[in-house]
Coordinates of N, CA and C in Angstrom, one line a residue:
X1031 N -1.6 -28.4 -30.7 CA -1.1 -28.0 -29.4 C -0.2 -26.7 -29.5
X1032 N 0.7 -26.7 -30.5 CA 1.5 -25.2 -30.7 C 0.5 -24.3 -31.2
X1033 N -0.5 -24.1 -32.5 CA -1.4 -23.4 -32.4 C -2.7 -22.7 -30.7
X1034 N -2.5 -23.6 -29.9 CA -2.8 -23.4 -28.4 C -2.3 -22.7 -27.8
X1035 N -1.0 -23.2 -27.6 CA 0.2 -22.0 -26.7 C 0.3 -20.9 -27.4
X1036 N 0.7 -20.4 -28.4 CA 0.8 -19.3 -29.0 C -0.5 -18.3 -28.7
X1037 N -1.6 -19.2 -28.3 CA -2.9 -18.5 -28.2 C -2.8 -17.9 -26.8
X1038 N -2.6 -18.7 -25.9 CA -3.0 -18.9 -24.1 C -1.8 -17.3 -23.9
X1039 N -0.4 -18.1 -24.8 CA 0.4 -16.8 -24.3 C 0.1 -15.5 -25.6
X1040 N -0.7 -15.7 -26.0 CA -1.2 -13.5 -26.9 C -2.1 -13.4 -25.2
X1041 N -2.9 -14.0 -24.8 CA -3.8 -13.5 -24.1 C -3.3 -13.4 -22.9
X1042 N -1.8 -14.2 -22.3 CA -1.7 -13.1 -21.2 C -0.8 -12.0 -21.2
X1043 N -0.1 -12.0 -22.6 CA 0.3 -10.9 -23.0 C -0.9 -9.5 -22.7
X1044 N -2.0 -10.3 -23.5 CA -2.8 -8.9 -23.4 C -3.1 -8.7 -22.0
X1045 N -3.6 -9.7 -21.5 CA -4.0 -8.9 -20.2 C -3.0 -8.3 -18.9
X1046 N -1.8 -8.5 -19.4 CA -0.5 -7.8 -18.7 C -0.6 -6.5 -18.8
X1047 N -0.7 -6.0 -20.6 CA -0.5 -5.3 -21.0 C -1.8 -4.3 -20.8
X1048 N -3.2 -4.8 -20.6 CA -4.3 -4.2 -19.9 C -4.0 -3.5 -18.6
X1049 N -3.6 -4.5 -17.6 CA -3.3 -3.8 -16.6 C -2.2 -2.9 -16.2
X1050 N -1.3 -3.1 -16.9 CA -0.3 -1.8 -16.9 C -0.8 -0.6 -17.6
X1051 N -1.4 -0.5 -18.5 CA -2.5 0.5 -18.9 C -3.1 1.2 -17.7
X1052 N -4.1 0.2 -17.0 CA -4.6 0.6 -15.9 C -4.6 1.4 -14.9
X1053 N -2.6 0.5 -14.3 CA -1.7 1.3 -13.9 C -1.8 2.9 -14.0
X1054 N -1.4 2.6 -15.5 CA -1.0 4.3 -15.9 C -1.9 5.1 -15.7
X1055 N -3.2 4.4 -16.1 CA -4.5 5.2 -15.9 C -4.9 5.8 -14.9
X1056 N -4.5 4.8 -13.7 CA -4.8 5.3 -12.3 C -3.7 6.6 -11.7
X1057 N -2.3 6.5 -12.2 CA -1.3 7.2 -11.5 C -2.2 9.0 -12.5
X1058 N -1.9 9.0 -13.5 CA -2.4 10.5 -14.9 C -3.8 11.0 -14.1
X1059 N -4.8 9.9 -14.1 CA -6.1 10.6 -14.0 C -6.6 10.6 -12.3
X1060 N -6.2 10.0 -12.0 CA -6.2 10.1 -10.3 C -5.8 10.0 -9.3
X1061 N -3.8 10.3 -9.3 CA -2.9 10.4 -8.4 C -2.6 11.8 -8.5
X1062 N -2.0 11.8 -9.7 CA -1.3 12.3 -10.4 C -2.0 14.1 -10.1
X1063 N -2.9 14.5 -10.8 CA -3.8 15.5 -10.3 C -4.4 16.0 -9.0
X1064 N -3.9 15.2 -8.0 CA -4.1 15.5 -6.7 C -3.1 15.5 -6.2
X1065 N -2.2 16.4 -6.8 CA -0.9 17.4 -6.3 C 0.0 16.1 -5.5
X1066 N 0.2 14.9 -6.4 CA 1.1 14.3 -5.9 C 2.5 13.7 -6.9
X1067 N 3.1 14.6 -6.8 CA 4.0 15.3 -7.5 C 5.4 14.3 -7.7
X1068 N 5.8 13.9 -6.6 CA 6.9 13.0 -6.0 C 7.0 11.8 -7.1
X1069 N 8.0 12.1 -7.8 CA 8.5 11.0 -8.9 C 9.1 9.4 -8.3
X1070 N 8.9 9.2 -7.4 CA 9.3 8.1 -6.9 C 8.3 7.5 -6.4
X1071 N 7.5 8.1 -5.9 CA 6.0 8.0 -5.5 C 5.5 7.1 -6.7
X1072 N 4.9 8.2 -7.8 CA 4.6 7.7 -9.3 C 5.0 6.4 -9.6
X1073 N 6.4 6.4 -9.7 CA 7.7 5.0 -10.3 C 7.4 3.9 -9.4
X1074 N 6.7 4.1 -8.1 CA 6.5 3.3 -7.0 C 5.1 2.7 -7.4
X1075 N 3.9 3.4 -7.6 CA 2.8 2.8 -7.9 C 2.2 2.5 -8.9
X1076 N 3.4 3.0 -10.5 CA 3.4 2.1 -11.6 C 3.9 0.8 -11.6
X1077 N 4.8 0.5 -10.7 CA 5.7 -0.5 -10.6 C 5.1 -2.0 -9.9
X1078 N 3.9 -1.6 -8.7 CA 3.8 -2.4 -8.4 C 1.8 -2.8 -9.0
X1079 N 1.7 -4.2 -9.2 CA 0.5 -4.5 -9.7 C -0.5 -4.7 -8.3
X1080 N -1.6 -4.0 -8.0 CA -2.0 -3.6 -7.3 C -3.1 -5.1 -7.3
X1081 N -3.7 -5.8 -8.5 CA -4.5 -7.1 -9.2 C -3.8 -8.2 -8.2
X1082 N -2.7 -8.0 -8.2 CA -1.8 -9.2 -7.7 C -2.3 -9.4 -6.0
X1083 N -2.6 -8.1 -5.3 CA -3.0 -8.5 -3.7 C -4.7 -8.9 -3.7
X1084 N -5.0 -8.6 -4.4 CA -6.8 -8.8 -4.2 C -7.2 -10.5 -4.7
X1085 N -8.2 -11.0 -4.2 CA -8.8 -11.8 -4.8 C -9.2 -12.3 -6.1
X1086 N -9.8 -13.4 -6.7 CA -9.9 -13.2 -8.0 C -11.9 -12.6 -7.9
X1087 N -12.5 -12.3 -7.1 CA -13.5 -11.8 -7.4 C -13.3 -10.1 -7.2
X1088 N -11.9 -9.5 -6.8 CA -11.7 -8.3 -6.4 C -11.3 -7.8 -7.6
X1089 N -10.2 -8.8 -8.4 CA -9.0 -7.7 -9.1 C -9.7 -7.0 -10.1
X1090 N -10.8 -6.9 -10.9 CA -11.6 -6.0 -12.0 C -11.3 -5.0 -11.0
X1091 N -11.7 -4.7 -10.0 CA -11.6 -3.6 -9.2 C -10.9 -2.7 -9.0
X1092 N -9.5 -3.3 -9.3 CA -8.0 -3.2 -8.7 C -8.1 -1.5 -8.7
X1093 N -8.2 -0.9 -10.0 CA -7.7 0.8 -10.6 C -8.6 1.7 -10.2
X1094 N -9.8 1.1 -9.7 CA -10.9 1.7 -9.6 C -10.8 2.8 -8.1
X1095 N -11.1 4.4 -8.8 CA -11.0 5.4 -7.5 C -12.2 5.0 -6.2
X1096 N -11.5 4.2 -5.7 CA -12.5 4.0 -4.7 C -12.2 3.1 -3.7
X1097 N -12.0 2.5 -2.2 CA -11.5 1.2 -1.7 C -12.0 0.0 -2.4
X1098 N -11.3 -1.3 -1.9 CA -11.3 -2.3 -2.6 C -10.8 -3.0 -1.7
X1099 N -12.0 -4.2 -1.3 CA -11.8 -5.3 -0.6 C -10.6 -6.3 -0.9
X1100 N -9.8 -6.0 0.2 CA -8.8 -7.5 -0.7 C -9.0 -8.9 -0.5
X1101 N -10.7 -9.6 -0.2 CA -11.0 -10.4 -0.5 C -12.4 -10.6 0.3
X1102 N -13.5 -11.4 -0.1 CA -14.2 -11.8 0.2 C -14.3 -12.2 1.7
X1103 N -13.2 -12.8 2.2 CA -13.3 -13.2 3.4 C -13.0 -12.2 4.7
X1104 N -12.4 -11.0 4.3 CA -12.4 -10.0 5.2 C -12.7 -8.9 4.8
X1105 N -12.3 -8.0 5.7 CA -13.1 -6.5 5.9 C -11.8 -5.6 5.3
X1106 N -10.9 -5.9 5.1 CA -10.2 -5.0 4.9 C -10.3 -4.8 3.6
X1107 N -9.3 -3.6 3.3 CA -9.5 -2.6 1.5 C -8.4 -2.0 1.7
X1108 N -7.8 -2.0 0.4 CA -6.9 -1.6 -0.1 C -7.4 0.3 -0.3
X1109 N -6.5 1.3 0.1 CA -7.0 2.7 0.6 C -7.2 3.3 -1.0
X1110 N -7.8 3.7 -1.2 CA -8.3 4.6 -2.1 C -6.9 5.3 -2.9
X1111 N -6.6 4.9 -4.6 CA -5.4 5.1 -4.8 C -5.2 7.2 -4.5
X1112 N -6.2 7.9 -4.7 CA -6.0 9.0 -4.0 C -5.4 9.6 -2.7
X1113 N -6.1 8.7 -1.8 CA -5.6 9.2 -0.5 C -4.3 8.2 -0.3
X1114 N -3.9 7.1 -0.8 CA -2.8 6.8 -0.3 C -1.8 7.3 -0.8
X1115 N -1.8 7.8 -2.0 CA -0.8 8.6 -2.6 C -0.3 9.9 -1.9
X1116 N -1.3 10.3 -1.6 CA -1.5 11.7 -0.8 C -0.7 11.9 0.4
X1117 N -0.9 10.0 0.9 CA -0.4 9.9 2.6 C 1.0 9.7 2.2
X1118 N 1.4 9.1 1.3 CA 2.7 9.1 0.8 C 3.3 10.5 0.5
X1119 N 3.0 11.2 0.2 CA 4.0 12.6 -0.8 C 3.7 12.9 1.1
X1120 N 3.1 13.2 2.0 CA 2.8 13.9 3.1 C 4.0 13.2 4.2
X1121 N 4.2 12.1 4.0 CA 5.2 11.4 4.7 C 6.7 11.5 4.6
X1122 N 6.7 12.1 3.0 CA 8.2 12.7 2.8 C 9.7 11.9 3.0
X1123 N 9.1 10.6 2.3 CA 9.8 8.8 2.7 C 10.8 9.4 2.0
X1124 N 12.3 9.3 3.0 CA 13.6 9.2 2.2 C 14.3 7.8 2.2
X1125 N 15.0 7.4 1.1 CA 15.5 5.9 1.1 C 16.6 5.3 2.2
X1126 N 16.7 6.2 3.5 CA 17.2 5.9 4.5 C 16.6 5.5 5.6
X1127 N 15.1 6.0 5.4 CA 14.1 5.7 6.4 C 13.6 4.5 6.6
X1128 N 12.8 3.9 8.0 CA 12.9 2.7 8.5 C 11.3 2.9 8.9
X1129 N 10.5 2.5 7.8 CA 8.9 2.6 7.8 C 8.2 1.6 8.8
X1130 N 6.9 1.6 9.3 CA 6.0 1.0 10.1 C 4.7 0.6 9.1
X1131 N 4.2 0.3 8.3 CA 2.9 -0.4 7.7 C 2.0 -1.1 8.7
X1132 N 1.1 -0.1 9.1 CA 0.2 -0.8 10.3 C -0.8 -1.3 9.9
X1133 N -1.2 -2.2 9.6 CA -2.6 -3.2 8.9 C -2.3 -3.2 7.8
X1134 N -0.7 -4.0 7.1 CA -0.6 -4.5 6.0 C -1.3 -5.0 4.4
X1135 N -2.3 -5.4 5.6 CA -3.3 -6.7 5.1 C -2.5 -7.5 4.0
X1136 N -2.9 -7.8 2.5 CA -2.4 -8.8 2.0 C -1.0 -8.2 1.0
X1137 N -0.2 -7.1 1.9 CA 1.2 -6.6 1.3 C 1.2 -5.7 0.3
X1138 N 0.1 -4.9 -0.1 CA 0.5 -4.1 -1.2 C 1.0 -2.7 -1.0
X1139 N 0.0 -2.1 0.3 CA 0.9 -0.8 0.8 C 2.9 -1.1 0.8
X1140 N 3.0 -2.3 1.6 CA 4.6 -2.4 1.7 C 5.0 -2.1 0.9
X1141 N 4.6 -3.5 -0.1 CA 5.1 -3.6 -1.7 C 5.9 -2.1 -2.2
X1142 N 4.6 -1.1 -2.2 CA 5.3 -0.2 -2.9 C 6.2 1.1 -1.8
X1143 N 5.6 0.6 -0.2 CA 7.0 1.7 0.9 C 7.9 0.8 0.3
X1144 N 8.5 -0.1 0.1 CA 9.6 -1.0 -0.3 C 10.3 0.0 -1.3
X1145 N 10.0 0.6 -2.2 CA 10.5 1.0 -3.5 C 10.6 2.4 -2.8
X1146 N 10.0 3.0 -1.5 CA 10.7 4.5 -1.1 C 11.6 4.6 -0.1
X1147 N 11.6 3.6 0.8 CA 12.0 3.5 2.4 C 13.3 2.4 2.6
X1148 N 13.8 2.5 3.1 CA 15.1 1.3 3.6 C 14.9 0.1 3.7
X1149 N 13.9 0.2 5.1 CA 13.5 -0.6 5.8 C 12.1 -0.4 5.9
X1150 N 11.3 -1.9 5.8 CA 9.9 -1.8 6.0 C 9.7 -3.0 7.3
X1151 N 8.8 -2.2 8.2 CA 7.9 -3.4 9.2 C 6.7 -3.4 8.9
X1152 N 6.1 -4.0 8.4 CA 4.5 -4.4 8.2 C 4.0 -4.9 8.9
X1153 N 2.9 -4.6 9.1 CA 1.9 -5.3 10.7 C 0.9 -6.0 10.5
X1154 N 0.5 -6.8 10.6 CA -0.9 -7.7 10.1 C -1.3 -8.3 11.6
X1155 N -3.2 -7.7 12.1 CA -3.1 -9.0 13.1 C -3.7 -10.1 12.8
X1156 N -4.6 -10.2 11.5 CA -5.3 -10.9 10.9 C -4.0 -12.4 10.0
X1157 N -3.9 -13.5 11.0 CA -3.1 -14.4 10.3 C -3.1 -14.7 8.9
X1158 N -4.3 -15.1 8.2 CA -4.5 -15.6 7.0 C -3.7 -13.9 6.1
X1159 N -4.1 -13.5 6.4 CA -3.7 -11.8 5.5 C -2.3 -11.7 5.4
X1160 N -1.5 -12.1 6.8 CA -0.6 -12.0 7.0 C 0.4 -12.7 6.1
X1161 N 0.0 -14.1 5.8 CA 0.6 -14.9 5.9 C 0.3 -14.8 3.7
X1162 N -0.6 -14.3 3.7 CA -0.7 -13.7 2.5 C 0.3 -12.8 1.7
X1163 N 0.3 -12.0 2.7 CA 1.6 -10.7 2.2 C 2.7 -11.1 2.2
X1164 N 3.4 -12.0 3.1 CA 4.6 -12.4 3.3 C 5.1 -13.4 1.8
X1165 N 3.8 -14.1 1.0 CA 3.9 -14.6 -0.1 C 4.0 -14.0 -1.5
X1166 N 3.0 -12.7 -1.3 CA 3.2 -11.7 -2.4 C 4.3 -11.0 -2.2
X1167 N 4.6 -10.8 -1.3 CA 6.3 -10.0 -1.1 C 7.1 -10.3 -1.5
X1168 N 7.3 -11.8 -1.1 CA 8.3 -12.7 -1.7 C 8.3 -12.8 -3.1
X1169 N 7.0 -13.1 -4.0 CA 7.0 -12.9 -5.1 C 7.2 -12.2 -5.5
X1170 N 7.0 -10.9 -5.1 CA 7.5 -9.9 -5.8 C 8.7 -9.4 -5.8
X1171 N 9.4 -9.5 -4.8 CA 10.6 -9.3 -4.6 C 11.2 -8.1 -3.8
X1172 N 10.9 -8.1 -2.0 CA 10.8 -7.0 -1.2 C 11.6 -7.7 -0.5
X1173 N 12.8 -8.1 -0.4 CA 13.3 -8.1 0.9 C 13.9 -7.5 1.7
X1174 N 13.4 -6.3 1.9 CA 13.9 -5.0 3.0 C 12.2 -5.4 3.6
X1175 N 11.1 -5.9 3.6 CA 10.1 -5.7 4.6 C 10.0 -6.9 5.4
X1176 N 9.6 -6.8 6.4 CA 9.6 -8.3 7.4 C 8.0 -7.5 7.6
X1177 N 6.9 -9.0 7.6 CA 5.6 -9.3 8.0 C 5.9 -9.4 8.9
X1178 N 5.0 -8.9 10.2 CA 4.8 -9.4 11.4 C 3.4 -9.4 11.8
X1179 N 3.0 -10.5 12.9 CA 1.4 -10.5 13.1 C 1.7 -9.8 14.4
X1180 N 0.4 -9.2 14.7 CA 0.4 -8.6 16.4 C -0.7 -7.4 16.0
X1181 N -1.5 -7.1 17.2 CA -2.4 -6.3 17.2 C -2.1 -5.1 17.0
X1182 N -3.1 -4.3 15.5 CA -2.4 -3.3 15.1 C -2.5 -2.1 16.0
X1183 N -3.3 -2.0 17.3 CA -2.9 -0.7 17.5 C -1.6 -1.2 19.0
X1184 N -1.2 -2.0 19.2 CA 0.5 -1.7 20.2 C 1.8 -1.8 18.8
X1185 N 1.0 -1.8 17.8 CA 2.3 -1.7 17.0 C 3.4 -2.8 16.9
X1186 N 4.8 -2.2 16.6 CA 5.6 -3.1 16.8 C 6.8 -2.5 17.5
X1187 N 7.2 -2.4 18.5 CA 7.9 -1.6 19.4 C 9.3 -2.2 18.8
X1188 N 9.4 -3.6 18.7 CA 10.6 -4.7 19.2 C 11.4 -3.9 17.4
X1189 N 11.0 -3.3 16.6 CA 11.0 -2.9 15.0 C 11.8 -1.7 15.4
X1190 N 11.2 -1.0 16.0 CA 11.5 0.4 16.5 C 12.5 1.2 16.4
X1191 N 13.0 2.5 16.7 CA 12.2 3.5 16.1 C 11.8 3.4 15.2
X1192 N 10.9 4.5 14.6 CA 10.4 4.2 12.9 C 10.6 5.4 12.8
X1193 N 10.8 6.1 11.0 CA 11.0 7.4 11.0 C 9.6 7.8 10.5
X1194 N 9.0 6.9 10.1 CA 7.3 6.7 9.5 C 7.0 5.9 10.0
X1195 N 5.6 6.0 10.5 CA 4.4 4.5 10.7 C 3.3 5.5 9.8
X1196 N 2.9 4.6 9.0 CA 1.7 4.4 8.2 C 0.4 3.9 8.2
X1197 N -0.7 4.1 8.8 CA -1.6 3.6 9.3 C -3.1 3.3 7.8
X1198 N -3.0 2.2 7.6 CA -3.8 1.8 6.6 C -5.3 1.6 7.3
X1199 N -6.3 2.4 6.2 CA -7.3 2.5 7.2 C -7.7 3.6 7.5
X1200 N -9.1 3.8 8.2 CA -9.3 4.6 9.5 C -9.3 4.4 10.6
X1201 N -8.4 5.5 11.3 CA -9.0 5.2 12.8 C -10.1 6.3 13.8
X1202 N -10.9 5.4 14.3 CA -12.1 5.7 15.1 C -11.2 7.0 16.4
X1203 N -10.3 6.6 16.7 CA -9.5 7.8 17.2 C -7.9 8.1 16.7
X1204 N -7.5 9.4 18.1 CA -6.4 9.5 17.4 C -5.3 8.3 18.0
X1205 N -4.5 7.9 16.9 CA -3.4 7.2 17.3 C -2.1 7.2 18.0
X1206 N -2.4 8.0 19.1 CA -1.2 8.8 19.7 C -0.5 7.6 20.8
X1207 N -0.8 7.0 21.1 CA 0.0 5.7 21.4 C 1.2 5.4 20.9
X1208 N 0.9 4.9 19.5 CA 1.9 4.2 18.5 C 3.3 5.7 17.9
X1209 N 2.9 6.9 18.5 CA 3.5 7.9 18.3 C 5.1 7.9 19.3
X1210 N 4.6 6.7 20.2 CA 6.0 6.5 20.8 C 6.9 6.1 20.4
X1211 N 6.4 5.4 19.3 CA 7.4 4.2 18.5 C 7.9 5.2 17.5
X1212 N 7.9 6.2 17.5 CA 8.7 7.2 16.5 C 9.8 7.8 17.4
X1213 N 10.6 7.7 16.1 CA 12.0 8.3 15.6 C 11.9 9.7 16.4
X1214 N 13.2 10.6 17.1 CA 13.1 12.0 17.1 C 12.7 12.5 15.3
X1215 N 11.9 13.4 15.4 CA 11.6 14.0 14.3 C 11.1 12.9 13.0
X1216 N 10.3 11.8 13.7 CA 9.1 10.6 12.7 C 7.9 11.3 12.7
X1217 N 7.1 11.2 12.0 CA 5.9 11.3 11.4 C 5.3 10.0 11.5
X1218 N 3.7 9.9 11.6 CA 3.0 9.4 11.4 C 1.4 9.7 10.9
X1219 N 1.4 9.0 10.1 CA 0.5 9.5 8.9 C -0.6 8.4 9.3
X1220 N -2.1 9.3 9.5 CA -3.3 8.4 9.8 C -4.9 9.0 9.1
X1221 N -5.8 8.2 8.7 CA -6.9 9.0 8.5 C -7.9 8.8 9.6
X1222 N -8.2 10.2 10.1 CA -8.8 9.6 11.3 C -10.8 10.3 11.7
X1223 N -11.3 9.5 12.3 CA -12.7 9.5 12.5 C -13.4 9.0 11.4
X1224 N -14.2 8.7 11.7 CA -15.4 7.8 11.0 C -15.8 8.8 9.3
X1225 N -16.7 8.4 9.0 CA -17.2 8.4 7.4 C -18.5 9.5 7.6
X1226 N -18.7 10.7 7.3 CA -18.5 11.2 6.3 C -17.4 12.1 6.5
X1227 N -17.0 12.0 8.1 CA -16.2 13.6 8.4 C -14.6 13.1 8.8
X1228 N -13.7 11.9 8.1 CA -12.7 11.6 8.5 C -11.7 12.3 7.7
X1229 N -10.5 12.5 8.4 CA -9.5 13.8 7.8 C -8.1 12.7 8.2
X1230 N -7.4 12.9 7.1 CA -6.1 12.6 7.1 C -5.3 13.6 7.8
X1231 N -4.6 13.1 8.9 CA -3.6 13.6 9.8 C -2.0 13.4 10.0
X1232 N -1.3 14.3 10.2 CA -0.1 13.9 10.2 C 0.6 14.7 12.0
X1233 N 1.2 13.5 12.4 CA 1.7 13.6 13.5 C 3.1 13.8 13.6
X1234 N 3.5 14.6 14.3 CA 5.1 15.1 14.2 C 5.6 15.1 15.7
X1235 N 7.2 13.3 16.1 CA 7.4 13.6 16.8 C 8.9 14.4 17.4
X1236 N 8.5 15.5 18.0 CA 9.7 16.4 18.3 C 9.8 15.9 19.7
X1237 N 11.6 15.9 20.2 CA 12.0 16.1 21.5 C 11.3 14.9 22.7

């Protein structure tokens, strides 16, 4: 039996130690090089294990430049570690700011606005997802973000203002609605129109 444990625990040593590799692999060879520069940024999405929100038929996936279903049972994906990085340095998160996460899904975007922003509101309308993130959160240890369920595009007014909302995802239009719920001088950050011609946009509200 002690010849066993010593075994069970080398091998989750290793595979800790895999995926923090991974980590690193992902921030060097495909954050990192797409001019996202912001050291807290970086410190933000070494820090959080990306394996931890996905499924167990997803997490191989986790590092991989590309979306990634956070489970079998729905449609959602975790955003391409490229462009979410991107949406991040473009958002310009200072640790006084009071973030929006619109389609949370299973908590990992927060996870890591948690480590730039003050305050985080996370939006999920999909219950099971929701109710997902609120558990990896906890695990993880984010208590500046509150999960809330409610249909992502009225947002979360009752959260409000936000100096950022973050829109996980594309949207089929623009999101100028949820642009109410900004802060004088908030941003919101969205990728918008369909596939092959969808462009990351940033919304600035003045006055």
């Amino acid at each position: 039996p002690q010849s066993r444990r010593r075994s069970a625990n080398f091998s989750r040593g290793t595979n800790e130690m895999d995926t923090a590799q991974a980590r690193q692999a992902m921030v060097d060879r495909q954050v990192r090089p797409h001019d996202v520069t912001d050291l807290r940024i970086l410190a933000a999405l070494l820090e959080v294990p990306r394996e931890t929100f996905l499924d167990s038929a997803h997490r191989a996936l986790a590092y991989l430049d590309t979306e990634v279903p956070v489970s079998t049972a729905s449609r959602r994906v975790l955003l391409k570690p490229i462009v979410f990085g991107k949406l991040l340095q473009a958002a310009g998160i200072r640790e006084s700011d009071r973030v929006l996460d619109v389609g949370c899904a299973t908590g990992y975007s927060a996870a890591v606005l948690a480590r730039l922003a003050g305050q985080v509101v996370a939006l999920e309308e999909d219950a099971p997802l929701a109710s997902a993130a609120t558990a990896n959160l906890a695990a993880l240890g984010a208590p500046q973000v509150k999960v809330v369920t409610g249909p992502l595009t009225a947002g979360s007014p009752q959260g409000g203002p936000y100096d950022v909302i973050l829109l996980e995802g594309r949207s089929e239009v623009a999101p100028e609605p949820l642009c109410e719920q900004l802060a004088d001088g908030g941003r919101l950050l969205a990728v918008v129109g369909g596939a092959p011609m969808a462009k990351a946009m940033i919304y600035d509200k003045t006055g």
